[in-house]
Amino acid sequence: MHPTNNSLDMKVIQLTAFGDTHHLSAAEFPIPQLRLGEVLVQLKAISINPIDVKTRAGKGISALIKDRLPAILGWDFSGIITAVAPDVKTFHPGDEVFAFISFPEPGQTYAEYVAAPADQITLKPANISHHQAAAATLAAMTAWQALTRYTEIKAGDRVLIHAAAGGVGHYALQMAKYLGAHVTGTSSKENETLLRDLGADEYIDYKTQAFETAIAPVDYILDTIGGDYIDRSVKILKPGGTIVSIPSGLNESVTEKAAAIGAKGHTMKAQPNGKDMNTIAYFLEKGIVHSHVSKTFAFSEMAQAHKLIESGHTVGKITLTI
Ligand SMILES: NC(=O)c1ccc[n+]([C@@H]2O[C@H](COP(=O)([O-])OP(=O)(O)OC[C@H]3O[C@@H](n4cnc5c(N)ncnc54)[C@H](OP(=O)(O)O)[C@@H]3O)[C@@H](O)[C@H]2O)c1
């Protein structure tokens, strides 16, 4: 099943080998054939994440795809449905949709078209741009799943969010506020205004303040850094509190380190899920959560976009126009 245009090929950015950004290049691939349960989406905007960059460099999910190069990376998109598989009744051609798809398998969103599982996508609110929607995907899903599957945040609970200016962190800050928490966010001084605008009750400049002595003990911590941040973070966790740590490869000891002070520690992996996407769409539509898109690139500028993420100092999200 193909879209109603004359070309059966589409432009993609392919990864031909693991390593530097010069292994990312423009190519033409066949437009995906739909399988049952899928919709074909013509992409308008995509966002990228540290996992894209780690995978390109030979970490991340590279082991999963090493025998399948060249590969198309990317998990996040917003676009317009051009065709649906015969069994898909919930979406129709012309619907504007966005999602985080297929993870940890390649979502293949560095492309003009993607075949997306219908049970992982949601309708884009009409008052939200494709870029705002494409941003609120893997990162927003991670934040929401971290806060709702591993914590029981209630009004007044104290929450610390590391890297609250980053992709995951800036959504987590807003979502923790929505859940009624008293939220502290960390970032460098340049991003203090952003954090306060997003609702942070307390702010820590991690470059000039030791966060573990800067605030009173907290009930919950979202750790986006790993390593010794876990050792330092558990020092300000209340007994019985919870730390959720997301950087795979840097957080495997979090459970035992938390247990040592009578707290709970979890690692997690974000999972594509249409129900959670619906919640995020609702948050965007109602203005409960805002995507801070700090930079937008052309599709042909994928290498520059990867380098910005690789710097470790992306503010909010970056997106690309397809
Ligand atoms: N397990 C999962 O399912 C999952 C899902 C998503 C992401 N992750 C992982 O989680 C991590 C964060 O992802 P992300 O998308 O949020 O990354 P990101 O957007 O690239 O994070 C960049 C932000 O980190 C901040 N930052 C850097 N070092 C910091 C520090 N020491 N203290 C406080 N802030 C610091 C920077 O702020 P300044 O510029 O102000 O320094 C910048 O705003 C990555 O390792 C990613 O791979 C895991």
CSV table of N, CA and C in Angstrom, one decimal, residues 3 10 20 33 50 64 78 93 104 107 120 137 157 166 168 178 217 226 230 238 254 272 291 296-297 313:
chain,number,residue,atom,x,y,z
A,3,PRO,N,1.4,5.7,-0.6
A,3,PRO,CA,0.7,7.0,-0.6
A,3,PRO,C,0.3,7.3,-2.0
A,10,MET,N,11.6,7.8,-1.2
A,10,MET,CA,11.5,8.9,-0.3
A,10,MET,C,12.9,9.3,0.1
A,20,ASP,N,31.5,8.9,13.7
A,20,ASP,CA,31.3,10.4,13.6
A,20,ASP,C,30.0,10.7,12.8
A,33,GLN,N,6.2,-0.2,3.1
A,33,GLN,CA,5.0,-0.9,2.9
A,33,GLN,C,4.3,-1.0,4.2
A,50,PRO,N,19.4,12.2,22.9
A,50,PRO,CA,20.8,11.6,23.1
A,50,PRO,C,20.9,10.1,22.6
A,64,LEU,N,21.8,-3.8,18.4
A,64,LEU,CA,20.6,-4.3,17.8
A,64,LEU,C,20.6,-4.2,16.3
A,78,SER,N,6.1,14.2,14.0
A,78,SER,CA,4.7,14.7,13.8
A,78,SER,C,4.5,14.9,12.3
A,93,PRO,N,-6.7,8.8,6.7
A,93,PRO,CA,-5.9,9.7,5.9
A,93,PRO,C,-6.3,11.2,6.1
A,104,PRO,N,12.7,-0.3,21.5
A,104,PRO,CA,14.0,0.0,21.1
A,104,PRO,C,14.4,-0.3,19.6
A,107,GLY,N,12.9,3.4,15.0
A,107,GLY,CA,11.6,4.0,14.6
A,107,GLY,C,11.6,4.5,13.1
A,120,GLN,N,0.4,3.3,18.9
A,120,GLN,CA,1.5,4.1,19.6
A,120,GLN,C,1.4,5.6,19.2
A,137,THR,N,7.7,13.9,22.6
A,137,THR,CA,7.5,12.5,22.2
A,137,THR,C,8.4,11.6,23.2
A,157,ASP,N,4.5,17.1,47.8
A,157,ASP,CA,5.8,16.3,47.9
A,157,ASP,C,6.9,17.1,47.2
A,166,GLY,N,16.9,20.4,30.2
A,166,GLY,CA,17.1,19.5,29.1
A,166,GLY,C,15.8,18.9,28.5
A,168,VAL,N,14.3,15.8,28.6
A,168,VAL,CA,13.4,15.1,29.6
A,168,VAL,C,13.1,16.0,30.7
A,178,TYR,N,2.3,19.9,37.7
A,178,TYR,CA,0.9,19.5,37.4
A,178,TYR,C,0.4,18.5,38.5
A,217,PRO,N,15.8,17.9,52.4
A,217,PRO,CA,15.6,16.6,51.8
A,217,PRO,C,14.3,16.5,50.9
A,226,GLY,N,23.4,10.4,36.1
A,226,GLY,CA,24.0,9.1,36.5
A,226,GLY,C,25.4,9.2,37.1
A,230,ILE,N,24.3,9.9,41.4
A,230,ILE,CA,23.4,9.0,42.2
A,230,ILE,C,23.9,9.0,43.6
A,238,LYS,N,14.8,11.6,51.3
A,238,LYS,CA,14.2,11.2,52.6
A,238,LYS,C,14.2,9.7,52.7
A,254,VAL,N,21.8,2.0,41.0
A,254,VAL,CA,20.9,3.0,41.7
A,254,VAL,C,20.1,2.3,42.8
A,272,PRO,N,7.1,3.1,24.0
A,272,PRO,CA,6.0,3.7,23.2
A,272,PRO,C,4.7,3.2,23.7
A,291,SER,N,6.2,22.6,25.0
A,291,SER,CA,7.5,22.2,24.5
A,291,SER,C,8.4,23.4,24.3
A,296,THR,N,15.6,24.8,15.6
A,296,THR,CA,15.1,24.0,14.6
A,296,THR,C,16.1,23.9,13.4
A,297,PHE,N,16.3,22.8,12.9
A,297,PHE,CA,17.3,22.6,11.8
A,297,PHE,C,16.5,22.1,10.5
A,313,HIS,N,24.4,20.2,26.1
A,313,HIS,CA,23.9,21.4,26.6
A,313,HIS,C,22.7,21.9,25.8
